[in-house]
Coordinates of N, CA and C in Angstrom, one line a residue:
M202 N 0.8 -1.2 0.0 CA 0.0 0.0 0.0 C 0.9 1.3 0.0
T203 N 1.9 1.3 -0.8 CA 2.8 2.4 -0.8 C 2.3 3.5 -1.8
K204 N 1.6 3.1 -2.9 CA 1.1 4.1 -3.8 C -0.1 4.8 -3.2
K205 N -0.5 6.0 -3.8 CA -1.6 6.7 -3.3 C -2.8 5.8 -3.5
P206 N -3.6 5.6 -2.4 CA -4.8 4.7 -2.5 C -5.8 5.1 -3.5
E207 N -6.4 4.2 -4.2 CA -7.4 4.4 -5.2 C -8.8 4.1 -4.6
I208 N -8.8 3.4 -3.5 CA -10.1 2.9 -2.9 C -9.8 2.8 -1.4
S209 N -10.9 3.1 -0.6 CA -10.9 2.9 0.9 C -11.8 1.7 1.3
L210 N -11.2 0.8 1.9 CA -11.9 -0.3 2.5 C -12.2 0.1 4.0
I211 N -13.5 0.2 4.4 CA -13.8 0.8 5.6 C -14.5 -0.2 6.5
I212 N -14.1 -0.4 7.7 CA -14.7 -1.3 8.7 C -15.1 -0.4 9.9
C213 N -16.4 -0.3 10.1 CA -16.9 0.4 11.3 C -17.2 -0.7 12.4
T214 N -16.8 -0.5 13.6 CA -17.0 -1.5 14.6 C -17.3 -0.8 15.9
H215 N -18.1 -1.6 16.7 CA -18.5 -1.1 18.1 C -18.4 -2.3 19.0
Q216 N -17.5 -2.2 20.0 CA -17.4 -3.2 21.0 C -17.2 -4.6 20.5
R217 N -16.4 -4.8 19.5 CA -16.2 -6.2 19.0 C -14.7 -6.6 18.9
A218 N -14.1 -6.3 20.0 CA -12.6 -6.6 20.1 C -12.2 -8.0 19.8
E219 N -12.9 -8.9 20.3 CA -12.6 -10.4 20.1 C -12.8 -10.7 18.6
L220 N -13.9 -10.2 18.0 CA -14.2 -10.5 16.6 C -13.1 -10.0 15.7
L221 N -12.6 -8.8 16.0 CA -11.5 -8.2 15.2 C -10.3 -9.1 15.1
L222 N -10.0 -9.8 16.2 CA -8.9 -10.7 16.2 C -9.0 -11.8 15.2
R223 N -10.2 -12.2 14.9 CA -10.5 -13.3 13.9 C -10.6 -12.7 12.5
T224 N -11.2 -11.6 12.3 CA -11.4 -11.1 10.9 C -10.3 -10.3 10.3
L225 N -9.6 -9.4 11.1 CA -8.6 -8.5 10.5 C -7.4 -9.2 9.9
P226 N -6.9 -10.4 10.4 CA -5.8 -11.0 9.7 C -6.1 -11.4 8.2
H227 N -7.3 -11.6 7.9 CA -7.7 -11.9 6.5 C -7.4 -10.8 5.5
Y228 N -7.3 -9.5 6.0 CA -7.0 -8.4 5.2 C -5.5 -8.4 4.7
T229 N -4.7 -9.1 5.4 CA -3.3 -9.2 5.0 C -3.1 -10.2 3.8
Q230 N -4.2 -10.9 3.4 CA -4.1 -11.9 2.3 C -4.7 -11.4 1.0
L231 N -5.1 -10.1 1.0 CA -5.7 -9.5 -0.2 C -4.7 -9.4 -1.3
I232 N -5.0 -9.8 -2.5 CA -4.2 -9.7 -3.6 C -4.2 -8.2 -4.1
P233 N -3.1 -7.5 -4.1 CA -3.1 -6.1 -4.3 C -3.3 -5.7 -5.7
A234 N -4.5 -5.8 -6.2 CA -4.8 -5.5 -7.6 C -4.9 -4.0 -7.8
L235 N -5.1 -3.2 -6.8 CA -5.0 -1.8 -6.8 C -4.6 -1.2 -5.5
A236 N -4.2 0.0 -5.4 CA -3.7 0.6 -4.2 C -5.0 0.9 -3.3
Y237 N -4.9 0.6 -2.1 CA -6.0 0.8 -1.2 C -5.6 1.2 0.2
E238 N -6.5 1.8 1.0 CA -6.3 2.0 2.4 C -7.3 1.2 3.1
L239 N -6.9 0.7 4.3 CA -7.9 0.1 5.2 C -8.1 1.0 6.3
L240 N -9.3 1.5 6.5 CA -9.7 2.5 7.5 C -10.7 1.8 8.5
I241 N -10.3 1.8 9.7 CA -11.1 1.2 10.8 C -11.7 2.3 11.6
V242 N -13.0 2.4 11.8 CA -13.6 3.4 12.6 C -14.1 2.7 13.9
L243 N -13.5 3.1 15.0 CA -13.9 2.6 16.3 C -15.1 3.5 16.8
N244 N -16.3 2.9 16.8 CA -17.5 3.6 17.2 C -17.8 3.5 18.6
A245 N -17.4 4.5 19.4 CA -17.6 4.5 20.9 C -17.2 3.3 21.6
C246 N -16.0 2.8 21.2 CA -15.5 1.5 21.7 C -14.8 1.8 23.1
T247 N -15.2 1.0 24.1 CA -14.6 1.1 25.4 C -13.9 -0.2 25.7
D248 N -13.9 -1.2 24.8 CA -13.3 -2.5 25.0 C -11.9 -2.5 24.6
E249 N -11.3 -3.6 24.3 CA -9.9 -3.7 23.9 C -9.7 -3.7 22.4
S250 N -10.7 -3.1 21.6 CA -10.6 -3.0 20.2 C -9.3 -2.4 19.7
L251 N -8.9 -1.3 20.2 CA -7.7 -0.6 19.7 C -6.4 -1.5 20.0
E252 N -6.4 -2.0 21.2 CA -5.3 -2.9 21.6 C -5.2 -4.1 20.7
N253 N -6.3 -4.7 20.4 CA -6.3 -5.9 19.5 C -5.9 -5.5 18.1
I254 N -6.3 -4.4 17.6 CA -5.9 -3.9 16.3 C -4.4 -3.7 16.2
N255 N -3.9 -3.1 17.3 CA -2.4 -2.9 17.3 C -1.7 -4.2 17.4
Q256 N -2.2 -5.2 18.1 CA -1.6 -6.5 18.2 C -1.6 -7.2 16.8
I257 N -2.7 -7.1 16.1 CA -2.8 -7.6 14.7 C -1.8 -6.9 13.8
K258 N -1.7 -5.6 13.9 CA -0.7 -4.9 13.1 C 0.7 -5.4 13.3
K259 N 1.0 -5.6 14.5 CA 2.4 -6.1 14.9 C 2.6 -7.5 14.5
T260 N 1.6 -8.4 14.7 CA 1.8 -9.8 14.5 C 1.7 -10.1 13.0
Y261 N 0.8 -9.5 12.3 CA 0.5 -9.9 10.9 C 1.0 -8.8 9.9
G262 N 1.5 -7.7 10.4 CA 2.0 -6.7 9.5 C 0.8 -5.9 8.8
L263 N -0.3 -6.0 9.4 CA -1.5 -5.3 8.8 C -1.3 -3.8 8.8
E264 N -1.5 -3.2 7.6 CA -1.4 -1.8 7.4 C -2.9 -1.2 7.4
C265 N -3.1 -0.4 8.4 CA -4.5 0.2 8.5 C -4.3 1.5 9.2
R266 N -5.4 2.3 9.1 CA -5.5 3.6 9.8 C -6.7 3.4 10.7
V267 N -6.6 3.9 11.9 CA -7.7 3.8 12.9 C -8.1 5.2 13.3
V268 N -9.4 5.4 13.3 CA -10.0 6.7 13.8 C -11.1 6.3 14.8
K269 N -11.3 7.3 15.7 CA -12.4 7.1 16.7 C -13.5 8.0 16.4
E270 N -14.7 7.5 16.6 CA -16.0 8.3 16.6 C -16.7 8.0 17.9
E271 N -16.8 9.1 18.7 CA -17.4 8.9 20.0 C -18.9 8.8 20.0
K272 N -19.6 9.4 19.0 CA -21.0 9.3 19.0 C -21.4 7.9 18.5
V273 N -22.2 7.2 19.3 CA -22.5 5.8 19.0 C -23.6 5.8 17.8
G274 N -23.4 4.8 17.0 CA -24.3 4.6 15.9 C -23.6 4.4 14.5
L275 N -24.1 3.4 13.8 CA -23.5 3.1 12.5 C -23.4 4.3 11.6
S276 N -24.5 5.1 11.5 CA -24.5 6.2 10.6 C -23.4 7.2 11.1
Q277 N -23.2 7.4 12.4 CA -22.2 8.3 12.9 C -20.8 7.8 12.4
A278 N -20.6 6.5 12.5 CA -19.3 5.9 12.2 C -19.1 6.0 10.7
R279 N -20.1 5.8 9.9 CA -19.9 5.9 8.4 C -19.7 7.3 8.0
N280 N -20.4 8.2 8.6 CA -20.2 9.6 8.3 C -18.7 10.1 8.6
R281 N -18.2 9.6 9.7 CA -16.9 9.9 10.1 C -15.9 9.3 9.1
A282 N -16.2 8.1 8.6 CA -15.3 7.5 7.6 C -15.3 8.3 6.3
I283 N -16.4 8.9 5.9 CA -16.5 9.7 4.7 C -15.5 10.9 4.9
K284 N -15.5 11.5 6.1 CA -14.6 12.6 6.3 C -13.2 12.2 6.3
E285 N -12.9 11.0 6.8 CA -11.5 10.6 7.0 C -10.9 9.9 5.8
A286 N -11.7 9.3 4.9 CA -11.2 8.6 3.8 C -10.4 9.4 2.8
G287 N -9.3 8.8 2.3 CA -8.4 9.5 1.4 C -8.7 9.2 0.0
T288 N -9.8 8.7 -0.4 CA -10.1 8.3 -1.8 C -11.5 8.7 -2.1
D289 N -11.8 8.6 -3.4 CA -13.2 8.9 -3.9 C -14.1 7.7 -3.8
W290 N -13.5 6.5 -3.8 CA -14.2 5.2 -3.8 C -14.2 4.7 -2.4
L291 N -15.3 4.5 -1.8 CA -15.5 4.0 -0.4 C -16.2 2.6 -0.4
V292 N -15.7 1.7 0.2 CA -16.4 0.3 0.3 C -16.5 0.0 1.8
Y293 N -17.7 -0.1 2.3 CA -17.9 -0.4 3.7 C -18.0 -2.0 3.8
I294 N -17.3 -2.5 4.8 CA -17.3 -3.9 5.0 C -17.6 -4.2 6.5
D295 N -18.5 -5.1 6.7 CA -18.9 -5.4 8.1 C -17.7 -5.9 8.9
D296 N -17.7 -5.7 10.2 CA -16.6 -6.1 11.0 C -16.5 -7.6 11.2
D297 N -17.6 -8.3 10.8 CA -17.6 -9.8 11.0 C -17.4 -10.5 9.6
A298 N -17.1 -9.7 8.6 CA -16.9 -10.3 7.2 C -15.5 -10.7 7.0
Y299 N -15.3 -11.8 6.3 CA -14.0 -12.3 5.9 C -13.9 -12.0 4.4
P300 N -13.0 -11.1 4.0 CA -12.9 -10.7 2.6 C -12.3 -11.9 1.8
Q301 N -12.7 -12.0 0.5 CA -12.1 -13.0 -0.4 C -10.8 -12.4 -0.8
K302 N -9.8 -13.2 -1.1 CA -8.5 -12.7 -1.5 C -8.5 -11.8 -2.8
D303 N -9.5 -12.1 -3.6 CA -9.6 -11.3 -4.9 C -10.5 -10.1 -4.8
L304 N -10.8 -9.7 -3.6 CA -11.7 -8.6 -3.4 C -11.3 -7.4 -4.2
L305 N -10.0 -7.0 -4.1 CA -9.5 -5.8 -4.8 C -9.6 -5.9 -6.3
Q306 N -9.4 -7.1 -6.8 CA -9.5 -7.3 -8.3 C -10.9 -7.1 -8.7
R307 N -11.9 -7.6 -8.0 CA -13.3 -7.5 -8.3 C -13.7 -6.0 -8.2
L308 N -13.2 -5.3 -7.2 CA -13.5 -3.9 -7.1 C -12.9 -3.1 -8.2
K309 N -11.7 -3.4 -8.6 CA -11.0 -2.8 -9.7 C -11.9 -2.9 -11.0
E310 N -12.4 -4.1 -11.3 CA -13.2 -4.3 -12.5 C -14.5 -3.5 -12.4
I311 N -15.1 -3.4 -11.3 CA -16.3 -2.5 -11.1 C -15.9 -1.0 -11.4
I312 N -14.8 -0.6 -10.8 CA -14.4 0.8 -11.0 C -14.1 1.1 -12.5
E313 N -13.5 0.2 -13.2 CA -13.1 0.4 -14.6 C -14.4 0.5 -15.5
K314 N -15.5 -0.1 -15.0 CA -16.7 -0.1 -15.8 C -17.5 1.2 -15.6
C315 N -17.1 2.0 -14.6 CA -17.8 3.2 -14.3 C -17.3 4.4 -15.1

């Protein structure tokens, strides 16, 4: 992810620290068909979410940016992501989703058709 990102993959999460330990490592397996940023929005999290993300970054080499949104609610978290994202293309992914390795290739094909 050294080039300027073309797309933002966004995960909004609320109090799901343990779940993040299972899902986030899958993002290190994405085939880099296009430059992207992984943006994680911690929505009013008071659990160990940030600590778990930092552990995954260290253990798996996950590259991501984390921002906090203190107002609880998915719409609040998504609106914060819009403000924070560094690209024109935003893709929201649930915090319990396991991305397919070819996700970026599929997104690239969709973008090229637009």
